mmCIF file with all atom_site columns, C-alpha atoms in Angstrom:
data_model
loop_
_atom_site.group_PDB
_atom_site.id
_atom_site.type_symbol
_atom_site.label_atom_id
_atom_site.label_alt_id
_atom_site.label_comp_id
_atom_site.label_asym_id
_atom_site.label_entity_id
_atom_site.label_seq_id
_atom_site.pdbx_PDB_ins_code
_atom_site.Cartn_x
_atom_site.Cartn_y
_atom_site.Cartn_z
_atom_site.occupancy
_atom_site.B_iso_or_equiv
_atom_site.pdbx_formal_charge
_atom_site.auth_seq_id
_atom_site.auth_comp_id
_atom_site.auth_asym_id
_atom_site.auth_atom_id
_atom_site.pdbx_PDB_model_num
ATOM 1   C CA . UNK A 1 1   ? -19.499 -7.957  21.673 1.00 94.00 ? 1   UNK A CA 1
ATOM 2   C CA . UNK A 1 2   ? -22.050 -8.341  18.871 1.00 97.00 ? 2   UNK A CA 1
ATOM 3   C CA . UNK A 1 3   ? -25.611 -7.828  19.711 1.00 98.00 ? 3   UNK A CA 1
ATOM 4   C CA . UNK A 1 4   ? -29.227 -7.664  18.599 1.00 98.00 ? 4   UNK A CA 1
ATOM 5   C CA . UNK A 1 5   ? -32.016 -6.563  19.339 1.00 98.00 ? 5   UNK A CA 1
ATOM 6   C CA . UNK A 1 6   ? -35.662 -7.064  18.124 1.00 98.00 ? 6   UNK A CA 1
ATOM 7   C CA . UNK A 1 7   ? -38.326 -4.564  18.816 1.00 97.00 ? 7   UNK A CA 1
ATOM 8   C CA . UNK A 1 8   ? -41.949 -4.422  17.687 1.00 95.00 ? 8   UNK A CA 1
ATOM 9   C CA . UNK A 1 9   ? -45.349 -5.181  18.599 1.00 94.00 ? 9   UNK A CA 1
ATOM 10  C CA . UNK A 1 10  ? -46.487 -8.363  21.286 1.00 92.00 ? 10  UNK A CA 1
ATOM 11  C CA . UNK A 1 11  ? -50.017 -8.858  19.553 1.00 97.00 ? 11  UNK A CA 1
ATOM 12  C CA . UNK A 1 12  ? -50.615 -8.453  16.432 1.00 97.00 ? 12  UNK A CA 1
ATOM 13  C CA . UNK A 1 13  ? -54.532 -8.982  14.479 1.00 97.00 ? 13  UNK A CA 1
ATOM 14  C CA . UNK A 1 14  ? -55.663 -11.381 12.332 1.00 97.00 ? 14  UNK A CA 1
ATOM 15  C CA . UNK A 1 15  ? -54.943 -10.234 8.730  1.00 97.00 ? 15  UNK A CA 1
ATOM 16  C CA . UNK A 1 16  ? -52.324 -7.204  9.915  1.00 98.00 ? 16  UNK A CA 1
ATOM 17  C CA . UNK A 1 17  ? -49.268 -6.763  9.182  1.00 98.00 ? 17  UNK A CA 1
ATOM 18  C CA . UNK A 1 18  ? -46.007 -7.384  11.300 1.00 98.00 ? 18  UNK A CA 1
ATOM 19  C CA . UNK A 1 19  ? -43.171 -5.249  11.432 1.00 98.00 ? 19  UNK A CA 1
ATOM 20  C CA . UNK A 1 20  ? -40.120 -5.769  13.321 1.00 98.00 ? 20  UNK A CA 1
ATOM 21  C CA . UNK A 1 21  ? -36.679 -3.973  13.620 1.00 98.00 ? 21  UNK A CA 1
ATOM 22  C CA . UNK A 1 22  ? -33.308 -5.616  14.842 1.00 98.00 ? 22  UNK A CA 1
ATOM 23  C CA . UNK A 1 23  ? -31.296 -2.826  15.832 1.00 98.00 ? 23  UNK A CA 1
ATOM 24  C CA . UNK A 1 24  ? -27.667 -4.011  15.919 1.00 98.00 ? 24  UNK A CA 1
ATOM 25  C CA . UNK A 1 25  ? -24.984 -2.736  17.972 1.00 98.00 ? 25  UNK A CA 1
ATOM 26  C CA . UNK A 1 26  ? -20.583 -4.313  17.925 1.00 97.00 ? 26  UNK A CA 1
ATOM 27  C CA . UNK A 1 27  ? -20.697 -5.063  14.474 1.00 97.00 ? 27  UNK A CA 1
ATOM 28  C CA . UNK A 1 28  ? -21.252 -2.773  11.206 1.00 96.00 ? 28  UNK A CA 1
ATOM 29  C CA . UNK A 1 29  ? -24.018 -3.920  8.601  1.00 97.00 ? 29  UNK A CA 1
ATOM 30  C CA . UNK A 1 30  ? -22.788 -2.278  6.216  1.00 95.00 ? 30  UNK A CA 1
ATOM 31  C CA . UNK A 1 31  ? -18.976 -4.024  6.096  1.00 94.00 ? 31  UNK A CA 1
ATOM 32  C CA . UNK A 1 32  ? -20.280 -6.864  4.113  1.00 92.00 ? 32  UNK A CA 1
ATOM 33  C CA . UNK A 1 33  ? -18.908 -9.286  6.114  1.00 93.00 ? 33  UNK A CA 1
ATOM 34  C CA . UNK A 1 34  ? -22.288 -11.013 6.903  1.00 95.00 ? 34  UNK A CA 1
ATOM 35  C CA . UNK A 1 35  ? -26.366 -11.713 5.884  1.00 96.00 ? 35  UNK A CA 1
ATOM 36  C CA . UNK A 1 36  ? -28.619 -10.828 8.623  1.00 97.00 ? 36  UNK A CA 1
ATOM 37  C CA . UNK A 1 37  ? -31.560 -12.920 8.958  1.00 97.00 ? 37  UNK A CA 1
ATOM 38  C CA . UNK A 1 38  ? -34.687 -13.586 10.940 1.00 98.00 ? 38  UNK A CA 1
ATOM 39  C CA . UNK A 1 39  ? -35.827 -17.350 11.947 1.00 98.00 ? 39  UNK A CA 1
ATOM 40  C CA . UNK A 1 40  ? -38.737 -17.921 14.193 1.00 98.00 ? 40  UNK A CA 1
ATOM 41  C CA . UNK A 1 41  ? -39.744 -20.553 16.846 1.00 98.00 ? 41  UNK A CA 1
ATOM 42  C CA . UNK A 1 42  ? -42.634 -21.815 17.671 1.00 94.00 ? 42  UNK A CA 1
ATOM 43  C CA . UNK A 1 43  ? -44.471 -25.416 19.147 1.00 82.00 ? 43  UNK A CA 1
ATOM 44  C CA . UNK A 1 44  ? -45.927 -26.313 16.390 1.00 80.00 ? 44  UNK A CA 1
ATOM 45  C CA . UNK A 1 45  ? -43.361 -25.524 13.507 1.00 84.00 ? 45  UNK A CA 1
ATOM 46  C CA . UNK A 1 46  ? -40.417 -25.169 16.013 1.00 90.00 ? 46  UNK A CA 1
ATOM 47  C CA . UNK A 1 47  ? -37.486 -23.899 14.845 1.00 96.00 ? 47  UNK A CA 1
ATOM 48  C CA . UNK A 1 48  ? -37.692 -22.111 10.697 1.00 97.00 ? 48  UNK A CA 1
ATOM 49  C CA . UNK A 1 49  ? -35.273 -19.663 8.554  1.00 97.00 ? 49  UNK A CA 1
ATOM 50  C CA . UNK A 1 50  ? -37.215 -17.172 7.058  1.00 97.00 ? 50  UNK A CA 1
ATOM 51  C CA . UNK A 1 51  ? -35.555 -15.073 5.589  1.00 97.00 ? 51  UNK A CA 1
ATOM 52  C CA . UNK A 1 52  ? -31.894 -13.020 5.640  1.00 96.00 ? 52  UNK A CA 1
ATOM 53  C CA . UNK A 1 53  ? -30.302 -10.246 3.610  1.00 97.00 ? 53  UNK A CA 1
ATOM 54  C CA . UNK A 1 54  ? -27.269 -8.075  2.651  1.00 96.00 ? 54  UNK A CA 1
ATOM 55  C CA . UNK A 1 55  ? -26.229 -4.964  3.407  1.00 96.00 ? 55  UNK A CA 1
ATOM 56  C CA . UNK A 1 56  ? -27.159 -4.030  -0.072 1.00 96.00 ? 56  UNK A CA 1
ATOM 57  C CA . UNK A 1 57  ? -30.489 -5.065  -0.430 1.00 96.00 ? 57  UNK A CA 1
ATOM 58  C CA . UNK A 1 58  ? -29.934 -8.189  -2.031 1.00 96.00 ? 58  UNK A CA 1
ATOM 59  C CA . UNK A 1 59  ? -32.123 -10.921 0.394  1.00 95.00 ? 59  UNK A CA 1
ATOM 60  C CA . UNK A 1 60  ? -33.062 -14.419 0.420  1.00 94.00 ? 60  UNK A CA 1
ATOM 61  C CA . UNK A 1 61  ? -36.388 -15.840 1.917  1.00 96.00 ? 61  UNK A CA 1
ATOM 62  C CA . UNK A 1 62  ? -38.049 -18.710 2.903  1.00 95.00 ? 62  UNK A CA 1
ATOM 63  C CA . UNK A 1 63  ? -40.045 -19.508 -0.392 1.00 95.00 ? 63  UNK A CA 1
ATOM 64  C CA . UNK A 1 64  ? -43.436 -20.719 1.173  1.00 95.00 ? 64  UNK A CA 1
ATOM 65  C CA . UNK A 1 65  ? -43.488 -17.210 3.196  1.00 96.00 ? 65  UNK A CA 1
ATOM 66  C CA . UNK A 1 66  ? -41.674 -14.968 0.043  1.00 96.00 ? 66  UNK A CA 1
ATOM 67  C CA . UNK A 1 67  ? -45.479 -13.513 -1.335 1.00 96.00 ? 67  UNK A CA 1
ATOM 68  C CA . UNK A 1 68  ? -46.101 -12.454 2.762  1.00 97.00 ? 68  UNK A CA 1
ATOM 69  C CA . UNK A 1 69  ? -42.360 -11.155 3.550  1.00 98.00 ? 69  UNK A CA 1
ATOM 70  C CA . UNK A 1 70  ? -40.344 -8.181  2.932  1.00 98.00 ? 70  UNK A CA 1
ATOM 71  C CA . UNK A 1 71  ? -37.155 -8.003  5.179  1.00 98.00 ? 71  UNK A CA 1
ATOM 72  C CA . UNK A 1 72  ? -35.143 -4.928  4.087  1.00 98.00 ? 72  UNK A CA 1
ATOM 73  C CA . UNK A 1 73  ? -32.198 -3.164  5.955  1.00 98.00 ? 73  UNK A CA 1
ATOM 74  C CA . UNK A 1 74  ? -31.049 0.340   6.686  1.00 97.00 ? 74  UNK A CA 1
ATOM 75  C CA . UNK A 1 75  ? -27.192 0.657   6.928  1.00 96.00 ? 75  UNK A CA 1
ATOM 76  C CA . UNK A 1 76  ? -27.117 4.016   7.883  1.00 96.00 ? 76  UNK A CA 1
ATOM 77  C CA . UNK A 1 77  ? -29.140 3.021   10.594 1.00 97.00 ? 77  UNK A CA 1
ATOM 78  C CA . UNK A 1 78  ? -27.727 -0.522  11.201 1.00 98.00 ? 78  UNK A CA 1
ATOM 79  C CA . UNK A 1 79  ? -30.621 -1.660  11.733 1.00 98.00 ? 79  UNK A CA 1
ATOM 80  C CA . UNK A 1 80  ? -33.004 -4.520  9.393  1.00 98.00 ? 80  UNK A CA 1
ATOM 81  C CA . UNK A 1 81  ? -36.283 -5.299  9.534  1.00 98.00 ? 81  UNK A CA 1
ATOM 82  C CA . UNK A 1 82  ? -39.277 -8.056  8.395  1.00 98.00 ? 82  UNK A CA 1
ATOM 83  C CA . UNK A 1 83  ? -42.587 -7.055  7.379  1.00 98.00 ? 83  UNK A CA 1
ATOM 84  C CA . UNK A 1 84  ? -45.166 -9.728  7.074  1.00 98.00 ? 84  UNK A CA 1
ATOM 85  C CA . UNK A 1 85  ? -48.299 -9.882  5.963  1.00 98.00 ? 85  UNK A CA 1
ATOM 86  C CA . UNK A 1 86  ? -51.295 -11.447 5.699  1.00 98.00 ? 86  UNK A CA 1
ATOM 87  C CA . UNK A 1 87  ? -50.968 -12.360 9.380  1.00 98.00 ? 87  UNK A CA 1
ATOM 88  C CA . UNK A 1 88  ? -52.727 -15.125 10.662 1.00 97.00 ? 88  UNK A CA 1
ATOM 89  C CA . UNK A 1 89  ? -52.254 -17.634 14.349 1.00 95.00 ? 89  UNK A CA 1
ATOM 90  C CA . UNK A 1 90  ? -49.824 -20.415 12.528 1.00 95.00 ? 90  UNK A CA 1
ATOM 91  C CA . UNK A 1 91  ? -47.681 -17.249 12.259 1.00 96.00 ? 91  UNK A CA 1
ATOM 92  C CA . UNK A 1 92  ? -47.626 -16.775 16.131 1.00 97.00 ? 92  UNK A CA 1
ATOM 93  C CA . UNK A 1 93  ? -44.436 -17.506 17.534 1.00 97.00 ? 93  UNK A CA 1
ATOM 94  C CA . UNK A 1 94  ? -40.947 -16.351 19.458 1.00 98.00 ? 94  UNK A CA 1
ATOM 95  C CA . UNK A 1 95  ? -39.126 -13.697 16.084 1.00 98.00 ? 95  UNK A CA 1
ATOM 96  C CA . UNK A 1 96  ? -35.275 -13.930 16.296 1.00 98.00 ? 96  UNK A CA 1
ATOM 97  C CA . UNK A 1 97  ? -32.538 -11.674 14.398 1.00 98.00 ? 97  UNK A CA 1
ATOM 98  C CA . UNK A 1 98  ? -29.734 -13.278 13.867 1.00 98.00 ? 98  UNK A CA 1
ATOM 99  C CA . UNK A 1 99  ? -26.190 -13.033 12.343 1.00 97.00 ? 99  UNK A CA 1
ATOM 100 C CA . UNK A 1 100 ? -25.394 -15.195 9.646  1.00 95.00 ? 100 UNK A CA 1
ATOM 101 C CA . UNK A 1 101 ? -21.483 -15.799 9.976  1.00 91.00 ? 101 UNK A CA 1
ATOM 102 C CA . UNK A 1 102 ? -19.952 -15.465 6.560  1.00 84.00 ? 102 UNK A CA 1
ATOM 103 C CA . UNK A 1 103 ? -20.639 -13.822 3.401  1.00 80.00 ? 103 UNK A CA 1
ATOM 104 C CA . UNK A 1 104 ? -19.826 -16.618 0.944  1.00 81.00 ? 104 UNK A CA 1
ATOM 105 C CA . UNK A 1 105 ? -21.371 -19.499 0.294  1.00 82.00 ? 105 UNK A CA 1
ATOM 106 C CA . UNK A 1 106 ? -21.989 -22.477 2.282  1.00 85.00 ? 106 UNK A CA 1
ATOM 107 C CA . UNK A 1 107 ? -21.536 -19.929 5.744  1.00 86.00 ? 107 UNK A CA 1
ATOM 108 C CA . UNK A 1 108 ? -24.382 -20.317 6.635  1.00 90.00 ? 108 UNK A CA 1
ATOM 109 C CA . UNK A 1 109 ? -24.551 -20.505 10.422 1.00 94.00 ? 109 UNK A CA 1
ATOM 110 C CA . UNK A 1 110 ? -26.173 -18.225 13.001 1.00 97.00 ? 110 UNK A CA 1
ATOM 111 C CA . UNK A 1 111 ? -23.568 -17.030 15.557 1.00 96.00 ? 111 UNK A CA 1
ATOM 112 C CA . UNK A 1 112 ? -25.198 -14.050 17.112 1.00 98.00 ? 112 UNK A CA 1
ATOM 113 C CA . UNK A 1 113 ? -28.675 -14.010 18.435 1.00 98.00 ? 113 UNK A CA 1
ATOM 114 C CA . UNK A 1 114 ? -31.116 -11.581 19.780 1.00 98.00 ? 114 UNK A CA 1
ATOM 115 C CA . UNK A 1 115 ? -33.473 -12.468 22.268 1.00 97.00 ? 115 UNK A CA 1
ATOM 116 C CA . UNK A 1 116 ? -36.120 -12.997 20.901 1.00 97.00 ? 116 UNK A CA 1
ATOM 117 C CA . UNK A 1 117 ? -39.997 -11.313 20.680 1.00 97.00 ? 117 UNK A CA 1
ATOM 118 C CA . UNK A 1 118 ? -42.911 -12.781 21.038 1.00 97.00 ? 118 UNK A CA 1
ATOM 119 C CA . UNK A 1 119 ? -45.281 -12.715 18.537 1.00 97.00 ? 119 UNK A CA 1
ATOM 120 C CA . UNK A 1 120 ? -49.230 -13.657 19.336 1.00 97.00 ? 120 UNK A CA 1
ATOM 121 C CA . UNK A 1 121 ? -51.426 -13.133 16.371 1.00 97.00 ? 121 UNK A CA 1
ATOM 122 C CA . UNK A 1 122 ? -54.891 -12.977 17.964 1.00 96.00 ? 122 UNK A CA 1
ATOM 123 C CA . UNK A 1 123 ? -57.944 -10.382 17.932 1.00 94.00 ? 123 UNK A CA 1
ATOM 124 C CA . UNK B 2 1   ? -37.545 -28.440 1.048  1.00 95.00 ? 1   UNK B CA 1
ATOM 125 C CA . UNK B 2 2   ? -34.407 -31.373 3.122  1.00 97.00 ? 2   UNK B CA 1
ATOM 126 C CA . UNK B 2 3   ? -36.594 -32.567 6.268  1.00 98.00 ? 3   UNK B CA 1
ATOM 127 C CA . UNK B 2 4   ? -33.794 -33.111 9.009  1.00 98.00 ? 4   UNK B CA 1
ATOM 128 C CA . UNK B 2 5   ? -34.938 -35.588 11.942 1.00 98.00 ? 5   UNK B CA 1
ATOM 129 C CA . UNK B 2 6   ? -33.379 -35.643 14.829 1.00 98.00 ? 6   UNK B CA 1
ATOM 130 C CA . UNK B 2 7   ? -33.598 -38.762 17.597 1.00 98.00 ? 7   UNK B CA 1
ATOM 131 C CA . UNK B 2 8   ? -34.353 -39.305 20.450 1.00 97.00 ? 8   UNK B CA 1
ATOM 132 C CA . UNK B 2 9   ? -37.005 -35.930 21.025 1.00 97.00 ? 9   UNK B CA 1
ATOM 133 C CA . UNK B 2 10  ? -36.386 -36.623 24.321 1.00 97.00 ? 10  UNK B CA 1
ATOM 134 C CA . UNK B 2 11  ? -33.575 -38.008 26.905 1.00 97.00 ? 11  UNK B CA 1
ATOM 135 C CA . UNK B 2 12  ? -32.969 -38.418 30.749 1.00 98.00 ? 12  UNK B CA 1
ATOM 136 C CA . UNK B 2 13  ? -29.132 -38.764 31.812 1.00 98.00 ? 13  UNK B CA 1
ATOM 137 C CA . UNK B 2 14  ? -27.154 -39.030 34.617 1.00 98.00 ? 14  UNK B CA 1
ATOM 138 C CA . UNK B 2 15  ? -24.121 -36.345 35.286 1.00 98.00 ? 15  UNK B CA 1
ATOM 139 C CA . UNK B 2 16  ? -20.965 -38.017 33.652 1.00 98.00 ? 16  UNK B CA 1
ATOM 140 C CA . UNK B 2 17  ? -22.810 -40.207 31.519 1.00 98.00 ? 17  UNK B CA 1
ATOM 141 C CA . UNK B 2 18  ? -21.899 -40.313 27.445 1.00 98.00 ? 18  UNK B CA 1
ATOM 142 C CA . UNK B 2 19  ? -24.599 -38.642 25.831 1.00 98.00 ? 19  UNK B CA 1
ATOM 143 C CA . UNK B 2 20  ? -25.014 -39.325 22.483 1.00 98.00 ? 20  UNK B CA 1
ATOM 144 C CA . UNK B 2 21  ? -28.110 -37.483 19.650 1.00 98.00 ? 21  UNK B CA 1
ATOM 145 C CA . UNK B 2 22  ? -28.703 -38.009 16.460 1.00 98.00 ? 22  UNK B CA 1
ATOM 146 C CA . UNK B 2 23  ? -29.484 -35.574 12.849 1.00 98.00 ? 23  UNK B CA 1
ATOM 147 C CA . UNK B 2 24  ? -30.534 -37.085 9.783  1.00 98.00 ? 24  UNK B CA 1
ATOM 148 C CA . UNK B 2 25  ? -31.219 -35.952 6.500  1.00 98.00 ? 25  UNK B CA 1
ATOM 149 C CA . UNK B 2 26  ? -33.832 -36.487 3.776  1.00 98.00 ? 26  UNK B CA 1
ATOM 150 C CA . UNK B 2 27  ? -31.041 -36.163 1.264  1.00 98.00 ? 27  UNK B CA 1
ATOM 151 C CA . UNK B 2 28  ? -27.522 -36.168 1.587  1.00 97.00 ? 28  UNK B CA 1
ATOM 152 C CA . UNK B 2 29  ? -25.757 -32.470 2.876  1.00 97.00 ? 29  UNK B CA 1
ATOM 153 C CA . UNK B 2 30  ? -22.651 -33.721 2.875  1.00 96.00 ? 30  UNK B CA 1
ATOM 154 C CA . UNK B 2 31  ? -20.919 -31.892 6.026  1.00 97.00 ? 31  UNK B CA 1
ATOM 155 C CA . UNK B 2 32  ? -23.376 -28.714 5.771  1.00 97.00 ? 32  UNK B CA 1
ATOM 156 C CA . UNK B 2 33  ? -24.018 -29.263 9.172  1.00 98.00 ? 33  UNK B CA 1
ATOM 157 C CA . UNK B 2 34  ? -24.635 -27.505 12.418 1.00 98.00 ? 34  UNK B CA 1
ATOM 158 C CA . UNK B 2 35  ? -25.783 -28.297 15.942 1.00 98.00 ? 35  UNK B CA 1
ATOM 159 C CA . UNK B 2 36  ? -27.276 -25.434 18.627 1.00 98.00 ? 36  UNK B CA 1
ATOM 160 C CA . UNK B 2 37  ? -27.910 -25.647 22.125 1.00 98.00 ? 37  UNK B CA 1
ATOM 161 C CA . UNK B 2 38  ? -31.154 -23.918 23.855 1.00 97.00 ? 38  UNK B CA 1
ATOM 162 C CA . UNK B 2 39  ? -32.194 -23.075 27.417 1.00 97.00 ? 39  UNK B CA 1
ATOM 163 C CA . UNK B 2 40  ? -35.119 -22.347 28.422 1.00 94.00 ? 40  UNK B CA 1
ATOM 164 C CA . UNK B 2 41  ? -36.175 -19.159 27.287 1.00 94.00 ? 41  UNK B CA 1
ATOM 165 C CA . UNK B 2 42  ? -33.404 -18.608 25.821 1.00 97.00 ? 42  UNK B CA 1
ATOM 166 C CA . UNK B 2 43  ? -32.267 -18.002 22.003 1.00 98.00 ? 43  UNK B CA 1
ATOM 167 C CA . UNK B 2 44  ? -30.040 -21.095 20.607 1.00 98.00 ? 44  UNK B CA 1
ATOM 168 C CA . UNK B 2 45  ? -26.348 -21.156 20.794 1.00 98.00 ? 45  UNK B CA 1
ATOM 169 C CA . UNK B 2 46  ? -24.392 -22.085 18.174 1.00 98.00 ? 46  UNK B CA 1
ATOM 170 C CA . UNK B 2 47  ? -22.255 -24.885 19.370 1.00 98.00 ? 47  UNK B CA 1
ATOM 171 C CA . UNK B 2 48  ? -20.728 -26.761 16.339 1.00 98.00 ? 48  UNK B CA 1
ATOM 172 C CA . UNK B 2 49  ? -20.528 -25.958 12.502 1.00 97.00 ? 49  UNK B CA 1
ATOM 173 C CA . UNK B 2 50  ? -19.581 -27.615 10.294 1.00 95.00 ? 50  UNK B CA 1
ATOM 174 C CA . UNK B 2 51  ? -20.767 -30.802 11.461 1.00 96.00 ? 51  UNK B CA 1
ATOM 175 C CA . UNK B 2 52  ? -17.473 -30.958 14.033 1.00 96.00 ? 52  UNK B CA 1
ATOM 176 C CA . UNK B 2 53  ? -15.840 -27.245 14.440 1.00 97.00 ? 53  UNK B CA 1
ATOM 177 C CA . UNK B 2 54  ? -16.614 -26.323 17.722 1.00 98.00 ? 54  UNK B CA 1
ATOM 178 C CA . UNK B 2 55  ? -17.645 -22.725 18.365 1.00 97.00 ? 55  UNK B CA 1
ATOM 179 C CA . UNK B 2 56  ? -14.943 -20.607 20.950 1.00 96.00 ? 56  UNK B CA 1
ATOM 180 C CA . UNK B 2 57  ? -15.739 -21.078 24.094 1.00 96.00 ? 57  UNK B CA 1
ATOM 181 C CA . UNK B 2 58  ? -17.781 -24.710 23.739 1.00 98.00 ? 58  UNK B CA 1
ATOM 182 C CA . UNK B 2 59  ? -16.293 -26.653 26.155 1.00 97.00 ? 59  UNK B CA 1
ATOM 183 C CA . UNK B 2 60  ? -14.747 -29.732 24.568 1.00 97.00 ? 60  UNK B CA 1
ATOM 184 C CA . UNK B 2 61  ? -16.723 -32.547 25.576 1.00 98.00 ? 61  UNK B CA 1
ATOM 185 C CA . UNK B 2 62  ? -19.039 -31.392 22.770 1.00 98.00 ? 62  UNK B CA 1
ATOM 186 C CA . UNK B 2 63  ? -18.189 -32.946 19.687 1.00 98.00 ? 63  UNK B CA 1
ATOM 187 C CA . UNK B 2 64  ? -20.071 -33.862 16.201 1.00 98.00 ? 64  UNK B CA 1
ATOM 188 C CA . UNK B 2 65  ? -19.284 -36.379 13.397 1.00 98.00 ? 65  UNK B CA 1
ATOM 189 C CA . UNK B 2 66  ? -21.159 -37.725 9.836  1.00 97.00 ? 66  UNK B CA 1
ATOM 190 C CA . UNK B 2 67  ? -21.710 -36.734 6.893  1.00 96.00 ? 67  UNK B CA 1
ATOM 191 C CA . UNK B 2 68  ? -24.325 -36.770 4.079  1.00 97.00 ? 68  UNK B CA 1
ATOM 192 C CA . UNK B 2 69  ? -27.291 -37.822 5.620  1.00 98.00 ? 69  UNK B CA 1
ATOM 193 C CA . UNK B 2 70  ? -26.774 -38.844 9.290  1.00 98.00 ? 70  UNK B CA 1
ATOM 194 C CA . UNK B 2 71  ? -24.972 -37.029 11.209 1.00 98.00 ? 71  UNK B CA 1
ATOM 195 C CA . UNK B 2 72  ? -23.973 -37.504 15.591 1.00 98.00 ? 72  UNK B CA 1
ATOM 196 C CA . UNK B 2 73  ? -23.568 -35.041 18.188 1.00 98.00 ? 73  UNK B CA 1
ATOM 197 C CA . UNK B 2 74  ? -22.111 -36.440 21.502 1.00 98.00 ? 74  UNK B CA 1
ATOM 198 C CA . UNK B 2 75  ? -21.600 -34.739 24.984 1.00 98.00 ? 75  UNK B CA 1
ATOM 199 C CA . UNK B 2 76  ? -19.170 -37.206 26.729 1.00 97.00 ? 76  UNK B CA 1
ATOM 200 C CA . UNK B 2 77  ? -20.499 -36.097 30.031 1.00 97.00 ? 77  UNK B CA 1
ATOM 201 C CA . UNK B 2 78  ? -22.704 -34.927 30.845 1.00 98.00 ? 78  UNK B CA 1
ATOM 202 C CA . UNK B 2 79  ? -23.043 -31.581 33.355 1.00 98.00 ? 79  UNK B CA 1
ATOM 203 C CA . UNK B 2 80  ? -26.054 -30.086 35.491 1.00 97.00 ? 80  UNK B CA 1
ATOM 204 C CA . UNK B 2 81  ? -25.282 -27.051 33.020 1.00 97.00 ? 81  UNK B CA 1
ATOM 205 C CA . UNK B 2 82  ? -26.175 -29.240 29.663 1.00 98.00 ? 82  UNK B CA 1
ATOM 206 C CA . UNK B 2 83  ? -29.932 -28.885 30.472 1.00 98.00 ? 83  UNK B CA 1
ATOM 207 C CA . UNK B 2 84  ? -31.494 -27.836 27.341 1.00 98.00 ? 84  UNK B CA 1
ATOM 208 C CA . UNK B 2 85  ? -32.948 -28.773 23.907 1.00 97.00 ? 85  UNK B CA 1
ATOM 209 C CA . UNK B 2 86  ? -30.487 -29.606 20.789 1.00 98.00 ? 86  UNK B CA 1
ATOM 210 C CA . UNK B 2 87  ? -31.419 -28.877 17.164 1.00 98.00 ? 87  UNK B CA 1
ATOM 211 C CA . UNK B 2 88  ? -29.778 -29.502 14.136 1.00 98.00 ? 88  UNK B CA 1
ATOM 212 C CA . UNK B 2 89  ? -29.603 -27.544 11.137 1.00 98.00 ? 89  UNK B CA 1
ATOM 213 C CA . UNK B 2 90  ? -28.080 -27.736 7.763  1.00 98.00 ? 90  UNK B CA 1
ATOM 214 C CA . UNK B 2 91  ? -27.605 -25.226 5.232  1.00 96.00 ? 91  UNK B CA 1
ATOM 215 C CA . UNK B 2 92  ? -26.678 -27.539 2.057  1.00 96.00 ? 92  UNK B CA 1
ATOM 216 C CA . UNK B 2 93  ? -29.461 -25.189 0.506  1.00 94.00 ? 93  UNK B CA 1
ATOM 217 C CA . UNK B 2 94  ? -32.308 -22.409 0.862  1.00 93.00 ? 94  UNK B CA 1
ATOM 218 C CA . UNK B 2 95  ? -34.382 -22.669 2.574  1.00 95.00 ? 95  UNK B CA 1
ATOM 219 C CA . UNK B 2 96  ? -32.339 -23.698 5.720  1.00 96.00 ? 96  UNK B CA 1
ATOM 220 C CA . UNK B 2 97  ? -34.639 -25.869 8.377  1.00 97.00 ? 97  UNK B CA 1
ATOM 221 C CA . UNK B 2 98  ? -33.945 -27.252 11.838 1.00 98.00 ? 98  UNK B CA 1
ATOM 222 C CA . UNK B 2 99  ? -34.581 -30.358 13.523 1.00 98.00 ? 99  UNK B CA 1
ATOM 223 C CA . UNK B 2 100 ? -36.794 -30.666 15.575 1.00 97.00 ? 100 UNK B CA 1
ATOM 224 C CA . UNK B 2 101 ? -34.678 -30.756 18.333 1.00 97.00 ? 101 UNK B CA 1
ATOM 225 C CA . UNK B 2 102 ? -34.190 -33.131 21.397 1.00 98.00 ? 102 UNK B CA 1
ATOM 226 C CA . UNK B 2 103 ? -34.214 -32.913 24.963 1.00 97.00 ? 103 UNK B CA 1
ATOM 227 C CA . UNK B 2 104 ? -31.977 -33.341 27.381 1.00 98.00 ? 104 UNK B CA 1
ATOM 228 C CA . UNK B 2 105 ? -32.127 -33.915 31.333 1.00 98.00 ? 105 UNK B CA 1
ATOM 229 C CA . UNK B 2 106 ? -31.246 -35.343 34.302 1.00 97.00 ? 106 UNK B CA 1
#
């Protein structure tokens, strides 16, 4: 069974950087069969796709976050990560990692999700 | 960005009722639409991809239809375990976006 698990701090100070890791089990990132995603959810903006990454490092980002966002992958550890700089209260929410079903065009549905990690931006 | 609008935002129905939710896209998304179910404190769960393709293990009382800009999601006989918020998501282009959700109560 495919499992994803997010890890990282639950509290980030304003203007600081959020770093989260998603650890994958039951599937191999290096298989190249999927893209690996981040989705966040907040009361204000609902569910929001942030970006995703392929095993070879190719990534797609939401354009409004692109200047602050880096998604990277470590196939040897079967992990991928998110780094979001200059955090503000608007970035508060639950961050999920999720597996995109396929690697081809128009296969963008998320079939496995982590349990989510609540990130609060506050001093 | 393509905007996804769901209606109603919430509804209350009885066990056994037929329930229909709608999702409208701000532009033509062809058949690139998914539906998720989210229960409180849990991650979303994929129910349907590509408008009408039911995921393995999802009860057949769930179904989807539509194309272009107007889509519907139907529960033919509402069960207590269906209490959740339902979200649509398009994948016509990046960025992928979700609707605001419809909360279904009994």
